[in-house]
Amino acid sequence: MSMDTRAAPYSTGPETATGPLTLLGIETSCDETAASVVRQAADGTVEVLSSVVHSQIDDHAAYGGVVPEIAARSHVETIDGIVRRALTDAGCDWTALDGVAATAGPGLVGGVMVGLSYAKGVAMGRGLPLVAVNHLEGHAVSARLGRPVAWPFLLLLVSGGHCQLLEVRGIGDMTRLGTTLDDAAGEAFDKIAKAMGLGYPGGPALERLAATGTDEGAGRFDLPRSLLGRRDCDFSFSGLKTAAARLSQGLETEADKADLARAVQNAIARQLAERSVRALDLFREHHPDLDRPVFVVAGGVAANATVRACLTEAAGARGFDLVAPPMAYCTDNAAMIALAGAERLRLGLTSDLAVAARPRWPLDEARALSNPAHALGRKGAKS
Ligand code: KG4
Ligand code: ZN
């Protein structure tokens, strides 16, 4: 008899852990091979004992984006060394671990399979519980790697593959309030940077160039403000992408380019803030008892200072505190996977060794599947 491990990757064990938990986390869903050891005390206090991230940027740079086959092969070659380094850096051996967590999706499935299979091997060989983690849930808890953040909170998840607003009430208890209708914010940064001849990944390159431009110079460029005034929480970056690519054609000097980079960065940051406002209000309506609610921004784009500044302002104006993870945990890392694994293990939510890697795995499955615009095969379901 075959088991549908896709629909229900977790089993609810009878035991919930009450003591400290030390987890090995593994992340291989895109172009970073990462491993980390995280200890979560019984009171929720988190200690990152090690976090090793091997970036494959050099392997993919010539292609201007991530090549799935190259990524999967590189994960195979490096995963063992990265895991061993994470254990060494943490000053612990296999016996110190209470469990092993790995990203099981969403992502490039060849890479996901590498990390998940490695984790299954560890779980089997060392007799440890396995926790298959949704990469997005990892980002959702990443702010807790820097400071305590109580449930519930509003989350803006902005990375290369995702751009969504979620009401997060706890592990496995999230409702998506909005998502992108086309590109993710990080994807917009990457594609516009590519059109402007900047390096990959585009976000950091564009931020560096924008820092040399001026706001007056940026003001010359007329970029669209998508979905402005719409009473929902969705995003759209394709109009901005097309406009920026067209404008970049006629530029002559480096100063002009820097001004356009600044205009693009301002436009993305502004849209993220403008479109978040409705979600802040909805969250307030759902949780009127909270004195000072928290708005968390996570994912690679959360590393952008202008994005943080715009969101801080929007949050402050609505009586929210903006919390972002420490810089190192904005972009993909395994500490967030280890922490999500610890949270799940504490609740007795472990995975069967037959659990499958999933290229698509929305956090809020019911919501994603009910909206045909976000059906499987389109970007929305991934997000
Ligand atoms: O979270 P992440 O490492 O991977 C995904 O899960 O997608 O995010 C990577 C994305 C890329 O699109 C990258 O360009 C963007 O985050 N990014 C930035 C910055 N640092 C990374 N975008 C804008 N400014 C940055 N400083
Ligand atoms: Zn990510």
mmCIF file of C-alpha atoms and ligand atoms in Angstrom:
data_model
loop_
_atom_site.group_PDB
_atom_site.id
_atom_site.type_symbol
_atom_site.label_atom_id
_atom_site.label_comp_id
_atom_site.label_asym_id
_atom_site.label_seq_id
_atom_site.Cartn_x
_atom_site.Cartn_y
_atom_site.Cartn_z
ATOM 1 C CA MET A 1 0.000 0.000 0.000
ATOM 2 C CA SER A 2 1.388 3.380 -0.877
ATOM 3 C CA MET A 3 1.089 6.307 1.472
ATOM 4 C CA ASP A 4 0.255 9.843 0.341
ATOM 5 C CA THR A 5 3.154 11.605 1.975
ATOM 6 C CA ARG A 6 2.521 14.791 -0.022
ATOM 7 C CA ALA A 7 -0.732 15.738 1.608
ATOM 8 C CA ALA A 8 0.261 14.989 5.177
ATOM 9 C CA PRO A 9 4.023 15.103 5.619
ATOM 10 C CA TYR A 10 3.783 15.151 9.399
ATOM 11 C CA SER A 11 2.592 12.693 11.954
ATOM 12 C CA THR A 12 1.463 13.983 15.293
ATOM 13 C CA GLY A 13 3.407 12.011 17.825
ATOM 14 C CA PRO A 14 2.009 11.493 21.291
ATOM 15 C CA GLU A 15 5.013 13.123 22.924
ATOM 16 C CA THR A 16 5.760 16.801 23.059
ATOM 17 C CA ALA A 17 9.236 17.805 24.218
ATOM 18 C CA THR A 18 9.606 19.952 27.308
ATOM 19 C CA GLY A 19 13.411 20.213 27.653
ATOM 20 C CA PRO A 20 15.982 21.940 25.437
ATOM 21 C CA LEU A 21 16.216 20.672 21.850
ATOM 22 C CA THR A 22 19.302 20.640 19.645
ATOM 23 C CA LEU A 23 18.584 20.269 15.941
ATOM 24 C CA LEU A 24 20.702 19.888 12.842
ATOM 25 C CA GLY A 25 19.132 21.840 9.969
ATOM 26 C CA ILE A 26 19.835 21.338 6.264
ATOM 27 C CA GLU A 27 18.886 23.706 3.430
ATOM 28 C CA THR A 28 19.378 22.912 -0.279
ATOM 29 C CA SER A 29 16.295 24.328 -2.028
ATOM 30 C CA CYS A 30 18.048 26.830 -4.284
ATOM 31 C CA ASP A 31 21.692 27.846 -4.746
ATOM 32 C CA GLU A 32 22.935 27.692 -1.171
ATOM 33 C CA THR A 33 24.102 24.496 0.499
ATOM 34 C CA ALA A 34 23.633 25.186 4.180
ATOM 35 C CA ALA A 35 23.781 23.370 7.506
ATOM 36 C CA SER A 36 23.317 24.657 11.030
ATOM 37 C CA VAL A 37 23.006 23.506 14.608
ATOM 38 C CA VAL A 38 20.446 25.378 16.709
ATOM 39 C CA ARG A 39 19.518 24.865 20.339
ATOM 40 C CA GLN A 40 16.108 25.935 21.555
ATOM 41 C CA ALA A 41 15.634 26.089 25.305
ATOM 42 C CA ALA A 42 12.354 25.027 26.883
ATOM 43 C CA ASP A 43 11.382 28.698 27.342
ATOM 44 C CA GLY A 44 11.846 29.272 23.594
ATOM 45 C CA THR A 45 15.235 30.994 23.838
ATOM 46 C CA VAL A 46 17.224 30.283 20.698
ATOM 47 C CA GLU A 47 20.965 29.814 20.353
ATOM 48 C CA VAL A 48 22.555 29.376 16.929
ATOM 49 C CA LEU A 49 25.536 27.124 17.650
ATOM 50 C CA SER A 50 26.702 27.164 14.032
ATOM 51 C CA SER A 51 25.484 28.292 10.626
ATOM 52 C CA VAL A 52 27.452 27.344 7.524
ATOM 53 C CA VAL A 53 26.313 28.619 4.122
ATOM 54 C CA HIS A 54 28.079 27.640 0.936
ATOM 55 C CA SER A 55 26.916 29.912 -1.880
ATOM 56 C CA GLN A 56 27.026 28.598 -5.445
ATOM 57 C CA ILE A 57 26.912 32.099 -6.923
ATOM 58 C CA ASP A 58 30.165 31.618 -8.867
ATOM 59 C CA ASP A 59 28.844 28.394 -10.461
ATOM 60 C CA HIS A 60 25.763 30.177 -11.821
ATOM 61 C CA ALA A 61 27.067 33.714 -12.476
ATOM 62 C CA ALA A 62 27.888 33.065 -16.149
ATOM 63 C CA TYR A 63 24.253 32.099 -16.800
ATOM 64 C CA GLY A 64 22.703 35.133 -15.080
ATOM 65 C CA GLY A 65 20.534 32.916 -12.870
ATOM 66 C CA VAL A 66 20.379 29.574 -11.111
ATOM 67 C CA VAL A 67 20.735 26.486 -13.359
ATOM 68 C CA PRO A 68 18.866 23.639 -11.577
ATOM 69 C CA GLU A 69 21.141 20.805 -12.779
ATOM 70 C CA ILE A 70 24.308 22.649 -11.766
ATOM 71 C CA ALA A 71 22.745 23.462 -8.390
ATOM 72 C CA ALA A 72 21.763 19.848 -7.670
ATOM 73 C CA ARG A 73 25.208 18.523 -8.603
ATOM 74 C CA SER A 74 26.936 21.127 -6.455
ATOM 75 C CA HIS A 75 24.705 20.253 -3.460
ATOM 76 C CA VAL A 76 25.679 16.575 -3.845
ATOM 77 C CA GLU A 77 29.364 17.466 -3.883
ATOM 78 C CA THR A 78 29.342 19.817 -0.895
ATOM 79 C CA ILE A 79 26.587 18.687 1.486
ATOM 80 C CA ASP A 80 28.657 16.224 3.514
ATOM 81 C CA GLY A 81 31.507 18.678 4.130
ATOM 82 C CA ILE A 82 29.074 21.493 5.028
ATOM 83 C CA VAL A 83 27.204 19.333 7.566
ATOM 84 C CA ARG A 84 30.442 18.162 9.169
ATOM 85 C CA ARG A 85 31.659 21.753 9.417
ATOM 86 C CA ALA A 86 28.385 22.802 11.045
ATOM 87 C CA LEU A 87 28.872 20.101 13.698
ATOM 88 C CA THR A 88 32.517 21.044 14.248
ATOM 89 C CA ASP A 89 31.728 24.775 14.487
ATOM 90 C CA ALA A 90 28.988 23.971 17.005
ATOM 91 C CA GLY A 91 31.467 21.914 19.015
ATOM 92 C CA CYS A 92 29.162 18.933 19.036
ATOM 93 C CA ASP A 93 28.921 15.452 17.567
ATOM 94 C CA TRP A 94 25.973 13.404 16.359
ATOM 95 C CA THR A 95 25.089 12.302 19.882
ATOM 96 C CA ALA A 96 24.319 15.891 20.917
ATOM 97 C CA LEU A 97 21.434 16.056 18.438
ATOM 98 C CA ASP A 98 17.766 15.540 19.287
ATOM 99 C CA GLY A 99 16.658 15.543 15.666
ATOM 100 C CA VAL A 100 17.436 16.434 12.074
ATOM 101 C CA ALA A 101 15.432 18.879 9.967
ATOM 102 C CA ALA A 102 15.684 19.485 6.239
ATOM 103 C CA THR A 103 13.896 21.630 3.695
ATOM 104 C CA ALA A 104 11.436 19.372 1.853
ATOM 105 C CA GLY A 105 10.147 22.130 -0.462
ATOM 106 C CA PRO A 106 9.226 24.367 -2.121
ATOM 107 C CA GLY A 107 12.225 24.826 -4.381
ATOM 108 C CA LEU A 108 14.302 23.271 -7.141
ATOM 109 C CA VAL A 109 13.376 19.674 -6.554
ATOM 110 C CA GLY A 110 16.758 18.168 -7.509
ATOM 111 C CA GLY A 111 18.425 20.218 -4.791
ATOM 112 C CA VAL A 112 15.657 19.625 -2.248
ATOM 113 C CA MET A 113 16.055 15.867 -2.770
ATOM 114 C CA VAL A 114 19.786 16.071 -2.005
ATOM 115 C CA GLY A 115 19.319 17.714 1.397
ATOM 116 C CA LEU A 116 16.243 15.704 2.321
ATOM 117 C CA SER A 117 17.893 12.395 1.366
ATOM 118 C CA TYR A 118 20.974 13.318 3.381
ATOM 119 C CA ALA A 119 18.766 14.103 6.386
ATOM 120 C CA LYS A 120 16.937 10.791 5.988
ATOM 121 C CA GLY A 121 20.297 9.018 6.023
ATOM 122 C CA VAL A 122 21.262 10.813 9.242
ATOM 123 C CA ALA A 123 17.879 10.064 10.823
ATOM 124 C CA MET A 124 18.099 6.402 9.944
ATOM 125 C CA GLY A 125 21.796 5.958 10.757
ATOM 126 C CA ARG A 126 21.689 7.831 14.067
ATOM 127 C CA GLY A 127 18.170 6.890 15.127
ATOM 128 C CA LEU A 128 17.008 10.505 15.194
ATOM 129 C CA PRO A 129 13.558 11.928 14.426
ATOM 130 C CA LEU A 130 13.267 13.545 10.994
ATOM 131 C CA VAL A 131 11.416 16.813 10.441
ATOM 132 C CA ALA A 132 10.597 17.793 6.855
ATOM 133 C CA VAL A 133 10.398 21.593 6.873
ATOM 134 C CA ASN A 134 8.615 23.935 4.508
ATOM 135 C CA HIS A 135 11.281 26.446 3.430
ATOM 136 C CA LEU A 136 8.729 29.263 3.812
ATOM 137 C CA GLU A 137 8.013 28.237 7.400
ATOM 138 C CA GLY A 138 11.770 28.543 7.939
ATOM 139 C CA HIS A 139 11.648 32.159 6.719
ATOM 140 C CA ALA A 140 8.528 32.703 8.845
ATOM 141 C CA VAL A 141 10.384 31.816 12.078
ATOM 142 C CA SER A 142 13.723 33.389 11.042
ATOM 143 C CA ALA A 143 13.152 36.614 13.023
ATOM 144 C CA ARG A 144 13.216 34.462 16.177
ATOM 145 C CA LEU A 145 16.870 33.687 15.490
ATOM 146 C CA GLY A 146 17.611 37.266 16.568
ATOM 147 C CA ARG A 147 15.095 37.957 19.327
ATOM 148 C CA PRO A 148 11.929 36.509 20.825
ATOM 149 C CA VAL A 149 8.854 37.204 18.708
ATOM 150 C CA ALA A 150 5.518 36.033 20.083
ATOM 151 C CA TRP A 151 2.716 34.587 17.964
ATOM 152 C CA PRO A 152 0.652 35.908 16.311
ATOM 153 C CA PHE A 153 2.393 38.294 13.904
ATOM 154 C CA LEU A 154 1.923 39.642 10.418
ATOM 155 C CA LEU A 155 4.605 38.416 8.021
ATOM 156 C CA LEU A 156 5.827 39.885 4.757
ATOM 157 C CA LEU A 157 7.876 37.185 3.078
ATOM 158 C CA VAL A 158 9.948 38.733 0.296
ATOM 159 C CA SER A 159 12.540 36.646 -1.469
ATOM 160 C CA GLY A 160 13.599 35.558 -4.950
ATOM 161 C CA GLY A 161 10.703 33.142 -5.333
ATOM 162 C CA HIS A 162 8.086 34.555 -2.986
ATOM 163 C CA CYS A 163 6.264 37.752 -2.170
ATOM 164 C CA GLN A 164 3.366 37.263 0.192
ATOM 165 C CA LEU A 165 1.657 38.590 3.292
ATOM 166 C CA LEU A 166 0.696 36.019 5.899
ATOM 167 C CA GLU A 167 -1.065 36.065 9.213
ATOM 168 C CA VAL A 168 1.070 33.745 11.324
ATOM 169 C CA ARG A 169 -0.665 32.351 14.402
ATOM 170 C CA GLY A 170 1.755 29.506 15.053
ATOM 171 C CA ILE A 171 3.564 26.579 13.482
ATOM 172 C CA GLY A 172 1.422 25.210 10.648
ATOM 173 C CA ASP A 173 -1.249 27.812 11.374
ATOM 174 C CA MET A 174 -0.950 30.573 8.811
ATOM 175 C CA THR A 175 -3.346 32.378 6.486
ATOM 176 C CA ARG A 176 -2.173 34.051 3.333
ATOM 177 C CA LEU A 177 -3.611 37.549 2.969
ATOM 178 C CA GLY A 178 -1.955 38.477 -0.309
ATOM 179 C CA THR A 179 0.583 37.385 -2.870
ATOM 180 C CA THR A 180 2.225 38.550 -6.064
ATOM 181 C CA LEU A 181 0.242 38.329 -9.272
ATOM 182 C CA ASP A 182 3.430 37.954 -11.323
ATOM 183 C CA ASP A 183 7.043 38.283 -10.147
ATOM 184 C CA ALA A 184 8.365 38.091 -6.599
ATOM 185 C CA ALA A 185 10.081 41.252 -5.323
ATOM 186 C CA GLY A 186 13.534 39.613 -5.351
ATOM 187 C CA GLU A 187 12.880 38.357 -8.862
ATOM 188 C CA ALA A 188 12.066 41.943 -9.903
ATOM 189 C CA PHE A 189 15.353 43.135 -8.367
ATOM 190 C CA ASP A 190 17.223 40.315 -10.150
ATOM 191 C CA LYS A 191 15.600 40.799 -13.568
ATOM 192 C CA ILE A 192 15.940 44.588 -13.569
ATOM 193 C CA ALA A 193 19.557 44.298 -12.434
ATOM 194 C CA LYS A 194 20.180 41.868 -15.284
ATOM 195 C CA ALA A 195 18.595 44.258 -17.810
ATOM 196 C CA MET A 196 20.889 46.988 -16.446
ATOM 197 C CA GLY A 197 23.954 44.786 -16.874
ATOM 198 C CA LEU A 198 24.583 44.385 -13.127
ATOM 199 C CA GLY A 199 25.808 41.189 -11.510
ATOM 200 C CA TYR A 200 23.865 38.252 -10.096
ATOM 201 C CA PRO A 201 22.207 38.152 -7.606
ATOM 202 C CA GLY A 202 20.722 41.461 -8.623
ATOM 203 C CA GLY A 203 19.308 42.713 -5.326
ATOM 204 C CA PRO A 204 22.587 43.428 -3.522
ATOM 205 C CA ALA A 205 24.207 44.724 -6.755
ATOM 206 C CA LEU A 206 21.321 47.102 -7.370
ATOM 207 C CA GLU A 207 21.352 48.287 -3.750
ATOM 208 C CA ARG A 208 25.082 49.061 -3.967
ATOM 209 C CA LEU A 209 24.619 51.051 -7.193
ATOM 210 C CA ALA A 210 21.529 52.855 -5.844
ATOM 211 C CA ALA A 211 23.598 54.088 -2.894
ATOM 212 C CA THR A 212 25.672 56.185 -5.319
ATOM 213 C CA GLY A 213 22.579 57.809 -6.920
ATOM 214 C CA THR A 214 20.493 60.698 -5.610
ATOM 215 C CA ASP A 215 16.784 61.053 -4.846
ATOM 216 C CA GLU A 216 16.556 64.107 -7.141
ATOM 217 C CA GLY A 217 18.117 62.089 -9.945
ATOM 218 C CA ALA A 218 15.832 59.143 -9.238
ATOM 219 C CA GLY A 219 12.818 61.456 -9.387
ATOM 220 C CA ARG A 220 13.383 61.927 -13.145
ATOM 221 C CA PHE A 221 12.217 58.400 -13.853
ATOM 222 C CA ASP A 222 8.529 57.760 -14.185
ATOM 223 C CA LEU A 223 7.898 54.251 -12.861
ATOM 224 C CA PRO A 224 4.408 52.724 -12.526
ATOM 225 C CA ARG A 225 2.735 52.305 -9.118
ATOM 226 C CA SER A 226 0.951 49.004 -9.655
ATOM 227 C CA LEU A 227 -2.340 48.120 -7.940
ATOM 228 C CA LEU A 228 -2.397 51.424 -6.074
ATOM 229 C CA GLY A 229 -5.793 51.945 -4.462
ATOM 230 C CA ARG A 230 -6.901 48.317 -4.757
ATOM 231 C CA ARG A 231 -8.482 47.011 -1.587
ATOM 232 C CA ASP A 232 -6.563 43.766 -1.385
ATOM 233 C CA CYS A 233 -3.082 42.746 -0.317
ATOM 234 C CA ASP A 234 -1.607 41.575 -3.628
ATOM 235 C CA PHE A 235 1.533 42.742 -5.402
ATOM 236 C CA SER A 236 2.589 43.167 -9.026
ATOM 237 C CA PHE A 237 6.045 43.965 -10.329
ATOM 238 C CA SER A 238 5.864 43.140 -14.040
ATOM 239 C CA GLY A 239 4.929 46.694 -15.125
ATOM 240 C CA LEU A 240 7.818 48.085 -13.119
ATOM 241 C CA LYS A 241 10.165 45.514 -14.605
ATOM 242 C CA THR A 242 9.176 46.367 -18.190
ATOM 243 C CA ALA A 243 9.379 50.112 -17.581
ATOM 244 C CA ALA A 244 12.782 49.875 -15.886
ATOM 245 C CA ALA A 245 14.203 47.657 -18.631
ATOM 246 C CA ARG A 246 13.031 50.151 -21.274
ATOM 247 C CA LEU A 247 14.405 53.161 -19.377
ATOM 248 C CA SER A 248 17.754 51.474 -18.889
ATOM 249 C CA GLN A 249 18.263 51.335 -22.683
ATOM 250 C CA GLY A 250 18.791 55.053 -23.141
ATOM 251 C CA LEU A 251 21.171 55.677 -20.250
ATOM 252 C CA GLU A 252 24.601 57.081 -21.000
ATOM 253 C CA THR A 253 26.476 57.693 -17.758
ATOM 254 C CA GLU A 254 27.112 55.662 -14.627
ATOM 255 C CA ALA A 255 25.412 58.441 -12.642
ATOM 256 C CA ASP A 256 22.222 57.994 -14.712
ATOM 257 C CA LYS A 257 22.333 54.261 -14.073
ATOM 258 C CA ALA A 258 22.768 54.829 -10.362
ATOM 259 C CA ASP A 259 19.755 57.157 -10.345
ATOM 260 C CA LEU A 260 17.620 54.578 -12.157
ATOM 261 C CA ALA A 261 18.740 51.890 -9.675
ATOM 262 C CA ARG A 262 17.678 54.195 -6.874
ATOM 263 C CA ALA A 263 14.316 54.874 -8.529
ATOM 264 C CA VAL A 264 13.702 51.128 -8.946
ATOM 265 C CA GLN A 265 14.655 50.387 -5.343
ATOM 266 C CA ASN A 266 12.411 53.196 -4.087
ATOM 267 C CA ALA A 267 9.513 51.931 -6.237
ATOM 268 C CA ILE A 268 9.819 48.339 -5.005
ATOM 269 C CA ALA A 269 10.132 49.443 -1.379
ATOM 270 C CA ARG A 270 7.193 51.823 -1.770
ATOM 271 C CA GLN A 271 4.964 49.147 -3.285
ATOM 272 C CA LEU A 272 5.837 46.684 -0.528
ATOM 273 C CA ALA A 273 4.878 49.283 2.079
ATOM 274 C CA GLU A 274 1.740 50.517 0.290
ATOM 275 C CA ARG A 275 0.375 47.053 -0.320
ATOM 276 C CA SER A 276 1.144 45.966 3.274
ATOM 277 C CA VAL A 277 -1.059 48.653 4.808
ATOM 278 C CA ARG A 278 -4.328 46.794 4.129
ATOM 279 C CA ALA A 279 -2.830 43.655 5.678
ATOM 280 C CA LEU A 280 -1.776 45.618 8.766
ATOM 281 C CA ASP A 281 -5.385 46.792 9.124
ATOM 282 C CA LEU A 282 -6.786 43.290 8.602
ATOM 283 C CA PHE A 283 -4.383 41.870 11.167
ATOM 284 C CA ARG A 284 -5.491 44.541 13.653
ATOM 285 C CA GLU A 285 -9.139 43.631 13.056
ATOM 286 C CA HIS A 286 -8.353 39.966 13.686
ATOM 287 C CA HIS A 287 -6.365 40.674 16.862
ATOM 288 C CA PRO A 288 -7.897 43.756 18.542
ATOM 289 C CA ASP A 289 -6.494 42.667 21.910
ATOM 290 C CA LEU A 290 -2.845 43.110 20.905
ATOM 291 C CA ASP A 291 -1.299 46.288 22.262
ATOM 292 C CA ARG A 292 1.652 46.654 19.954
ATOM 293 C CA PRO A 293 1.456 44.005 17.208
ATOM 294 C CA VAL A 294 4.552 42.869 15.338
ATOM 295 C CA PHE A 295 5.101 43.081 11.584
ATOM 296 C CA VAL A 296 7.919 40.735 10.528
ATOM 297 C CA VAL A 297 9.717 41.090 7.211
ATOM 298 C CA ALA A 298 11.763 38.057 6.166
ATOM 299 C CA GLY A 299 13.493 36.653 3.081
ATOM 300 C CA GLY A 300 16.400 37.931 0.983
ATOM 301 C CA VAL A 301 14.790 41.285 0.137
ATOM 302 C CA ALA A 302 14.492 42.031 3.876
ATOM 303 C CA ALA A 303 18.253 42.650 3.727
ATOM 304 C CA ASN A 304 17.581 45.822 1.725
ATOM 305 C CA ALA A 305 17.922 48.954 3.882
ATOM 306 C CA THR A 306 15.457 51.055 1.855
ATOM 307 C CA VAL A 307 12.852 48.286 2.024
ATOM 308 C CA ARG A 308 13.324 48.071 5.795
ATOM 309 C CA ALA A 309 13.036 51.854 6.153
ATOM 310 C CA CYS A 310 9.781 52.057 4.154
ATOM 311 C CA LEU A 311 8.261 49.138 6.054
ATOM 312 C CA THR A 312 9.348 50.552 9.426
ATOM 313 C CA GLU A 313 7.552 53.774 8.566
ATOM 314 C CA ALA A 314 4.363 52.028 7.394
ATOM 315 C CA ALA A 315 4.354 49.768 10.458
ATOM 316 C CA GLY A 316 4.999 52.653 12.861
ATOM 317 C CA ALA A 317 2.168 54.724 11.371
ATOM 318 C CA ARG A 318 -0.229 51.848 12.112
ATOM 319 C CA GLY A 319 1.115 51.188 15.642
ATOM 320 C CA PHE A 320 3.119 48.080 14.727
ATOM 321 C CA ASP A 321 6.766 47.258 15.453
ATOM 322 C CA LEU A 322 8.760 46.122 12.424
ATOM 323 C CA VAL A 323 11.057 43.190 13.168
ATOM 324 C CA ALA A 324 13.546 41.777 10.669
ATOM 325 C CA PRO A 325 15.879 38.816 11.166
ATOM 326 C CA PRO A 326 19.585 39.493 11.659
ATOM 327 C CA MET A 327 21.128 40.135 8.197
ATOM 328 C CA ALA A 328 22.737 36.691 7.955
ATOM 329 C CA TYR A 329 19.332 35.026 8.330
ATOM 330 C CA CYS A 330 17.431 37.125 5.755
ATOM 331 C CA THR A 331 18.824 35.207 2.777
ATOM 332 C CA ASP A 332 18.666 31.420 2.650
ATOM 333 C CA ASN A 333 20.305 29.635 5.574
ATOM 334 C CA ALA A 334 19.873 26.439 7.549
ATOM 335 C CA ALA A 335 19.511 28.000 11.017
ATOM 336 C CA MET A 336 15.913 28.927 10.179
ATOM 337 C CA ILE A 337 15.275 25.337 9.034
ATOM 338 C CA ALA A 338 16.777 23.949 12.246
ATOM 339 C CA LEU A 339 14.605 26.312 14.305
ATOM 340 C CA ALA A 340 11.410 25.439 12.420
ATOM 341 C CA GLY A 341 12.417 21.793 12.947
ATOM 342 C CA ALA A 342 12.832 22.359 16.684
ATOM 343 C CA GLU A 343 9.436 24.070 16.910
ATOM 344 C CA ARG A 344 7.825 21.119 15.129
ATOM 345 C CA LEU A 345 9.680 18.484 17.131
ATOM 346 C CA ARG A 346 8.562 20.229 20.322
ATOM 347 C CA LEU A 347 4.968 19.761 19.189
ATOM 348 C CA GLY A 348 5.616 16.113 18.330
ATOM 349 C CA LEU A 349 5.309 16.811 14.594
ATOM 350 C CA THR A 350 7.840 14.525 12.959
ATOM 351 C CA SER A 351 8.016 13.099 9.441
ATOM 352 C CA ASP A 352 7.958 9.617 8.007
ATOM 353 C CA LEU A 353 11.150 8.533 6.233
ATOM 354 C CA ALA A 354 9.020 8.167 3.077
ATOM 355 C CA VAL A 355 8.258 11.913 3.005
ATOM 356 C CA ALA A 356 8.676 13.289 -0.519
ATOM 357 C CA ALA A 357 10.475 16.394 -1.770
ATOM 358 C CA ARG A 358 7.986 18.939 -3.097
ATOM 359 C CA PRO A 359 8.771 21.508 -5.799
ATOM 360 C CA ARG A 360 5.619 23.407 -4.761
ATOM 361 C CA TRP A 361 4.279 23.602 -1.258
ATOM 362 C CA PRO A 362 2.246 26.664 -0.315
ATOM 363 C CA LEU A 363 2.202 27.517 3.391
ATOM 364 C CA ASP A 364 -1.490 28.157 3.229
ATOM 365 C CA GLU A 365 -2.473 25.264 0.973
ATOM 366 C CA ALA A 366 -6.247 25.711 1.172
ATOM 367 C CA ARG A 367 -6.062 29.357 0.188
ATOM 368 C CA ALA A 368 -3.588 28.826 -2.638
ATOM 369 C CA LEU A 369 -5.622 26.052 -4.223
ATOM 370 C CA SER A 370 -8.952 27.884 -3.963
ATOM 371 C CA ASN A 371 -7.712 30.735 -6.148
ATOM 372 C CA PRO A 372 -7.432 29.673 -9.816
ATOM 373 C CA ALA A 373 -5.015 32.538 -10.481
ATOM 374 C CA HIS A 374 -2.618 30.804 -8.100
ATOM 375 C CA ALA A 375 -3.238 27.250 -9.271
ATOM 376 C CA LEU A 376 -0.524 24.639 -9.534
ATOM 377 C CA GLY A 377 1.909 25.305 -12.343
ATOM 378 C CA ARG A 378 1.805 29.043 -11.825
ATOM 379 C CA LYS A 379 4.077 31.063 -9.601
ATOM 380 C CA GLY A 380 1.294 31.742 -7.121
ATOM 381 C CA ALA A 381 1.034 28.202 -5.858
ATOM 382 C CA LYS A 382 4.729 28.146 -5.152
ATOM 383 C CA SER A 383 4.253 31.264 -3.126
HETATM 384 O O1 KG4 B 1 15.572 34.295 0.619
HETATM 385 P P1 KG4 B 1 16.524 34.188 -0.510
HETATM 386 O O2 KG4 B 1 17.982 33.984 -0.208
HETATM 387 O O3 KG4 B 1 16.132 33.024 -1.489
HETATM 388 C C1 KG4 B 1 14.850 32.666 -1.827
HETATM 389 O O4 KG4 B 1 14.221 31.894 -1.047
HETATM 390 O O5 KG4 B 1 14.397 33.155 -2.893
HETATM 391 O O6 KG4 B 1 16.326 35.502 -1.393
HETATM 392 C C2 KG4 B 1 17.125 35.788 -2.501
HETATM 393 C C3 KG4 B 1 16.594 37.048 -3.155
HETATM 394 C C4 KG4 B 1 17.260 37.373 -4.488
HETATM 395 O O7 KG4 B 1 16.263 37.713 -5.413
HETATM 396 C C5 KG4 B 1 18.138 38.566 -4.143
HETATM 397 O O8 KG4 B 1 18.353 39.435 -5.231
HETATM 398 C C6 KG4 B 1 17.343 39.236 -3.043
HETATM 399 O O9 KG4 B 1 16.811 38.185 -2.288
HETATM 400 N N1 KG4 B 1 18.200 40.081 -2.203
HETATM 401 C C7 KG4 B 1 18.094 41.416 -2.150
HETATM 402 C C8 KG4 B 1 19.137 41.857 -1.293
HETATM 403 N N2 KG4 B 1 19.822 40.770 -0.848
HETATM 404 C C9 KG4 B 1 19.228 39.684 -1.412
HETATM 405 N N3 KG4 B 1 17.241 42.265 -2.753
HETATM 406 C C10 KG4 B 1 17.400 43.582 -2.497
HETATM 407 N N4 KG4 B 1 18.385 44.079 -1.719
HETATM 408 C C11 KG4 B 1 19.259 43.278 -1.094
HETATM 409 N N5 KG4 B 1 20.228 43.779 -0.317
HETATM 410 ZN ZN ZN B 2 14.350 31.515 0.781
#
